[in-house]
mmCIF file of C-alpha atoms in Angstrom:
data_model
loop_
_atom_site.group_PDB
_atom_site.id
_atom_site.type_symbol
_atom_site.label_atom_id
_atom_site.label_comp_id
_atom_site.label_asym_id
_atom_site.label_seq_id
_atom_site.Cartn_x
_atom_site.Cartn_y
_atom_site.Cartn_z
ATOM 1 C CA MET N 14 -44.467 -33.084 5.312
ATOM 2 C CA GLU N 15 -40.678 -32.930 5.241
ATOM 3 C CA GLU N 16 -39.189 -30.197 3.076
ATOM 4 C CA HIS N 17 -36.258 -31.318 0.978
ATOM 5 C CA PHE N 18 -35.244 -27.846 -0.253
ATOM 6 C CA THR N 19 -35.154 -24.219 0.819
ATOM 7 C CA PHE N 20 -35.820 -21.833 -2.081
ATOM 8 C CA HIS N 21 -34.373 -18.312 -2.041
ATOM 9 C CA MET N 22 -35.710 -15.672 -4.428
ATOM 10 C CA THR N 23 -33.300 -13.195 -6.012
ATOM 11 C CA ASP N 24 -33.979 -9.753 -7.442
ATOM 12 C CA LEU N 25 -34.112 -11.196 -10.983
ATOM 13 C CA PRO N 26 -37.507 -12.513 -12.101
ATOM 14 C CA GLY N 27 -37.697 -16.269 -11.571
ATOM 15 C CA VAL N 28 -34.043 -16.750 -10.604
ATOM 16 C CA GLN N 29 -33.787 -18.730 -7.360
ATOM 17 C CA TRP N 30 -30.962 -20.333 -5.455
ATOM 18 C CA ILE N 31 -31.758 -23.548 -3.697
ATOM 19 C CA GLU N 32 -30.388 -25.255 -0.610
ATOM 20 C CA PRO N 33 -31.060 -28.991 -0.405
ATOM 21 C CA THR N 34 -31.587 -30.723 2.913
ATOM 22 C CA VAL N 35 -28.481 -32.841 3.472
ATOM 23 C CA HIS N 36 -28.558 -35.926 5.678
ATOM 24 C CA GLY N 37 -25.073 -36.828 6.809
ATOM 25 C CA ASP N 38 -23.361 -39.121 9.255
ATOM 26 C CA GLU N 39 -20.065 -40.981 9.608
ATOM 27 C CA ARG N 40 -20.841 -42.919 6.400
ATOM 28 C CA GLY N 41 -21.182 -39.817 4.230
ATOM 29 C CA PHE N 42 -24.272 -37.928 3.102
ATOM 30 C CA PHE N 43 -27.501 -38.190 1.129
ATOM 31 C CA MET N 44 -29.558 -35.430 -0.474
ATOM 32 C CA GLU N 45 -32.217 -35.075 -3.099
ATOM 33 C CA THR N 46 -31.282 -32.732 -5.930
ATOM 34 C CA TYR N 47 -34.688 -32.432 -7.573
ATOM 35 C CA ARG N 48 -38.292 -33.173 -6.667
ATOM 36 C CA ALA N 49 -40.886 -31.942 -9.198
ATOM 37 C CA ARG N 50 -43.677 -31.291 -6.680
ATOM 38 C CA GLU N 51 -41.542 -29.141 -4.381
ATOM 39 C CA PHE N 52 -40.006 -27.250 -7.291
ATOM 40 C CA ALA N 53 -43.487 -26.574 -8.718
ATOM 41 C CA THR N 54 -44.611 -25.245 -5.338
ATOM 42 C CA ALA N 55 -41.672 -22.813 -5.580
ATOM 43 C CA GLY N 56 -42.805 -21.721 -9.063
ATOM 44 C CA ILE N 57 -40.456 -23.939 -11.094
ATOM 45 C CA TRP N 58 -42.657 -25.965 -13.449
ATOM 46 C CA ASP N 59 -40.125 -26.818 -16.142
ATOM 47 C CA VAL N 60 -39.821 -30.337 -17.464
ATOM 48 C CA PHE N 61 -36.121 -31.039 -17.856
ATOM 49 C CA VAL N 62 -35.214 -32.975 -21.005
ATOM 50 C CA GLN N 63 -31.412 -32.871 -21.108
ATOM 51 C CA ASP N 64 -28.645 -33.190 -18.506
ATOM 52 C CA ASN N 65 -25.125 -31.836 -19.082
ATOM 53 C CA HIS N 66 -21.837 -32.303 -17.215
ATOM 54 C CA SER N 67 -18.654 -30.278 -17.724
ATOM 55 C CA ARG N 68 -15.236 -30.193 -16.108
ATOM 56 C CA SER N 69 -13.129 -27.047 -16.107
ATOM 57 C CA ALA N 70 -9.647 -26.052 -15.040
ATOM 58 C CA ARG N 71 -9.252 -23.173 -12.591
ATOM 59 C CA GLY N 72 -9.862 -19.843 -14.302
ATOM 60 C CA VAL N 73 -11.990 -21.171 -17.175
ATOM 61 C CA LEU N 74 -14.931 -18.875 -17.862
ATOM 62 C CA ARG N 75 -17.846 -20.232 -19.906
ATOM 63 C CA GLY N 76 -20.652 -18.000 -21.151
ATOM 64 C CA LEU N 77 -22.729 -15.977 -21.152
ATOM 65 C CA HIS N 78 -24.923 -18.365 -23.172
ATOM 66 C CA LEU N 79 -28.574 -18.711 -24.164
ATOM 67 C CA GLN N 80 -30.724 -20.002 -27.011
ATOM 68 C CA LYS N 81 -32.714 -17.509 -29.119
ATOM 69 C CA THR N 82 -35.935 -19.243 -30.186
ATOM 70 C CA HIS N 83 -35.875 -22.361 -27.988
ATOM 71 C CA PRO N 84 -34.735 -20.884 -24.658
ATOM 72 C CA GLN N 85 -33.532 -23.232 -21.955
ATOM 73 C CA ALA N 86 -34.386 -23.046 -18.290
ATOM 74 C CA LYS N 87 -31.486 -24.517 -16.316
ATOM 75 C CA LEU N 88 -31.043 -26.063 -12.891
ATOM 76 C CA VAL N 89 -27.296 -25.972 -12.180
ATOM 77 C CA ARG N 90 -24.945 -27.182 -9.460
ATOM 78 C CA CYS N 91 -21.262 -27.868 -8.893
ATOM 79 C CA ILE N 92 -20.367 -31.392 -7.758
ATOM 80 C CA ALA N 93 -16.560 -31.014 -7.506
ATOM 81 C CA GLY N 94 -14.664 -27.870 -6.624
ATOM 82 C CA ALA N 95 -16.362 -24.491 -6.908
ATOM 83 C CA VAL N 96 -17.656 -22.069 -9.533
ATOM 84 C CA TRP N 97 -18.978 -18.514 -9.562
ATOM 85 C CA ASP N 98 -22.293 -18.877 -11.383
ATOM 86 C CA VAL N 99 -24.095 -15.969 -13.055
ATOM 87 C CA ALA N 100 -27.550 -15.361 -14.541
ATOM 88 C CA VAL N 101 -28.124 -12.195 -16.603
ATOM 89 C CA ASP N 102 -31.487 -10.750 -17.636
ATOM 90 C CA VAL N 103 -31.322 -10.096 -21.397
ATOM 91 C CA ASP N 104 -35.075 -9.729 -22.010
ATOM 92 C CA PRO N 105 -35.709 -6.299 -23.583
ATOM 93 C CA ALA N 106 -39.238 -6.243 -22.075
ATOM 94 C CA SER N 107 -37.989 -6.904 -18.533
ATOM 95 C CA PRO N 108 -37.695 -4.149 -15.923
ATOM 96 C CA THR N 109 -34.457 -5.817 -14.778
ATOM 97 C CA LEU N 110 -32.833 -5.884 -18.254
ATOM 98 C CA GLY N 111 -29.046 -5.917 -17.905
ATOM 99 C CA ARG N 112 -29.036 -6.892 -14.232
ATOM 100 C CA TRP N 113 -27.227 -10.001 -13.045
ATOM 101 C CA PHE N 114 -27.148 -12.333 -10.086
ATOM 102 C CA GLY N 115 -24.061 -14.284 -9.063
ATOM 103 C CA ILE N 116 -23.494 -16.969 -6.454
ATOM 104 C CA GLU N 117 -20.762 -19.420 -5.520
ATOM 105 C CA LEU N 118 -21.836 -22.996 -6.128
ATOM 106 C CA SER N 119 -19.576 -25.697 -4.746
ATOM 107 C CA ALA N 120 -19.355 -29.317 -3.769
ATOM 108 C CA ALA N 121 -19.056 -28.077 -0.180
ATOM 109 C CA ASN N 122 -22.137 -25.805 -0.063
ATOM 110 C CA ARG N 123 -24.241 -28.040 -2.380
ATOM 111 C CA ARG N 124 -26.321 -25.060 -3.528
ATOM 112 C CA GLN N 125 -28.156 -25.053 -6.831
ATOM 113 C CA LEU N 126 -29.255 -22.171 -9.048
ATOM 114 C CA TYR N 127 -32.399 -22.104 -11.145
ATOM 115 C CA ILE N 128 -32.171 -19.887 -14.235
ATOM 116 C CA PRO N 129 -35.464 -19.380 -16.121
ATOM 117 C CA ALA N 130 -35.661 -19.681 -19.900
ATOM 118 C CA GLY N 131 -34.460 -16.574 -21.698
ATOM 119 C CA MET N 132 -31.753 -15.566 -19.223
ATOM 120 C CA ALA N 133 -28.087 -15.650 -20.220
ATOM 121 C CA HIS N 134 -25.915 -17.951 -18.107
ATOM 122 C CA GLY N 135 -22.217 -18.395 -17.452
ATOM 123 C CA PHE N 136 -19.737 -19.525 -14.830
ATOM 124 C CA LEU N 137 -16.126 -19.114 -13.756
ATOM 125 C CA SER N 138 -14.254 -22.135 -12.400
ATOM 126 C CA LEU N 139 -12.694 -21.262 -9.053
ATOM 127 C CA ASP N 140 -10.895 -24.604 -8.636
ATOM 128 C CA ASP N 141 -8.931 -26.952 -10.845
ATOM 129 C CA GLY N 142 -11.209 -29.784 -11.906
ATOM 130 C CA ALA N 143 -14.506 -28.065 -11.070
ATOM 131 C CA GLU N 144 -17.340 -30.281 -12.261
ATOM 132 C CA PHE N 145 -20.608 -28.630 -13.176
ATOM 133 C CA VAL N 146 -23.891 -30.427 -13.882
ATOM 134 C CA TYR N 147 -27.112 -28.970 -15.107
ATOM 135 C CA LYS N 148 -30.579 -29.854 -16.256
ATOM 136 C CA CYS N 149 -32.065 -28.092 -19.302
ATOM 137 C CA SER N 150 -35.721 -27.656 -20.252
ATOM 138 C CA THR N 151 -35.037 -27.872 -24.003
ATOM 139 C CA GLU N 152 -32.389 -29.715 -25.971
ATOM 140 C CA TYR N 153 -29.267 -27.875 -27.058
ATOM 141 C CA ASP N 154 -29.487 -26.594 -30.631
ATOM 142 C CA PRO N 155 -26.203 -25.234 -32.053
ATOM 143 C CA GLU N 156 -28.125 -23.322 -34.742
ATOM 144 C CA ASP N 157 -30.095 -21.492 -32.022
ATOM 145 C CA GLU N 158 -27.267 -20.490 -29.695
ATOM 146 C CA ALA N 159 -26.636 -16.885 -28.748
ATOM 147 C CA GLY N 160 -24.895 -15.037 -25.974
ATOM 148 C CA VAL N 161 -23.430 -11.909 -24.520
ATOM 149 C CA VAL N 162 -19.722 -11.365 -23.941
ATOM 150 C CA TRP N 163 -18.701 -12.010 -20.338
ATOM 151 C CA SER N 164 -16.743 -8.735 -20.093
ATOM 152 C CA ASP N 165 -19.510 -6.375 -21.285
ATOM 153 C CA GLN N 166 -18.887 -3.045 -19.524
ATOM 154 C CA GLN N 167 -22.624 -2.257 -19.551
ATOM 155 C CA LEU N 168 -23.297 -5.350 -17.408
ATOM 156 C CA CYS N 169 -20.315 -4.993 -15.042
ATOM 157 C CA VAL N 170 -20.686 -8.581 -13.841
ATOM 158 C CA GLY N 171 -18.741 -8.998 -10.595
ATOM 159 C CA TRP N 172 -16.570 -11.918 -11.662
ATOM 160 C CA PRO N 173 -14.206 -12.767 -8.756
ATOM 161 C CA LEU N 174 -11.037 -12.394 -10.831
ATOM 162 C CA GLN N 175 -8.757 -11.033 -8.080
ATOM 163 C CA SER N 176 -7.523 -14.536 -7.193
ATOM 164 C CA ILE N 177 -7.861 -15.925 -10.736
ATOM 165 C CA GLY N 178 -6.228 -13.281 -12.916
ATOM 166 C CA THR N 179 -7.119 -13.277 -16.583
ATOM 167 C CA PRO N 180 -9.771 -15.924 -17.245
ATOM 168 C CA VAL N 181 -9.430 -18.613 -19.910
ATOM 169 C CA VAL N 182 -12.196 -17.942 -22.447
ATOM 170 C CA SER N 183 -12.925 -19.807 -25.685
ATOM 171 C CA LEU N 184 -12.594 -17.907 -28.957
ATOM 172 C CA ARG N 185 -16.336 -18.336 -29.473
ATOM 173 C CA ASP N 186 -17.191 -16.824 -26.091
ATOM 174 C CA ALA N 187 -14.647 -13.999 -26.483
ATOM 175 C CA GLY N 188 -16.363 -13.055 -29.753
ATOM 176 C CA LEU N 189 -19.891 -12.834 -28.363
ATOM 177 C CA PRO N 190 -21.645 -9.466 -28.741
ATOM 178 C CA THR N 191 -22.239 -6.924 -26.006
ATOM 179 C CA LEU N 192 -25.749 -6.732 -24.567
ATOM 180 C CA ALA N 193 -26.465 -3.660 -26.724
ATOM 181 C CA GLN N 194 -25.305 -5.511 -29.870
ATOM 182 C CA TYR N 195 -27.296 -8.631 -28.910
ATOM 183 C CA LEU N 196 -30.480 -6.582 -28.413
ATOM 184 C CA LYS N 197 -29.947 -4.778 -31.734
ATOM 185 C CA GLU N 198 -29.442 -8.117 -33.558
ATOM 186 C CA ARG N 199 -32.509 -9.572 -31.805
ATOM 187 C CA ALA N 200 -34.678 -6.612 -32.824
ATOM 188 C CA GLY N 201 -33.171 -6.993 -36.310
#
């Protein structure tokens, strides 16, 4: 049976980056971006119920986001330009609490990242007009949103800012708590 994807495990529980098989010729290319059976074989059983699409100018940083009581698993990819995509373990019961994984996703490399429910997620646009699409396992609920500030010194996420400079961050995202504050509020 032909494999349509190569799944790569990371050191965070459940987080995988995925390479699709791309068929290309002088006309262009074709690839599958999701196939439930193959994803399930790789341990990804989520049913995706919502698709999102965003466009960001170079230097825009979005995140780190999650939902508190209705966590979302996400399957993300960049279809124009490039982004630096990050998953952060914020589960207080996890042995990898506070660890992160980052990867460049781009229209050129066609990689995807699977982020299990309960992980915080964010990305930095590396190109003007980067377009980012993602599948979610639960619907977005603004009353349930939470997050951790992108610049938390405890996390030390390796954002590639040397060529970007100061990122453009929304007021909402700039005001997110640190991981320590988030965990304290969660334990509340």
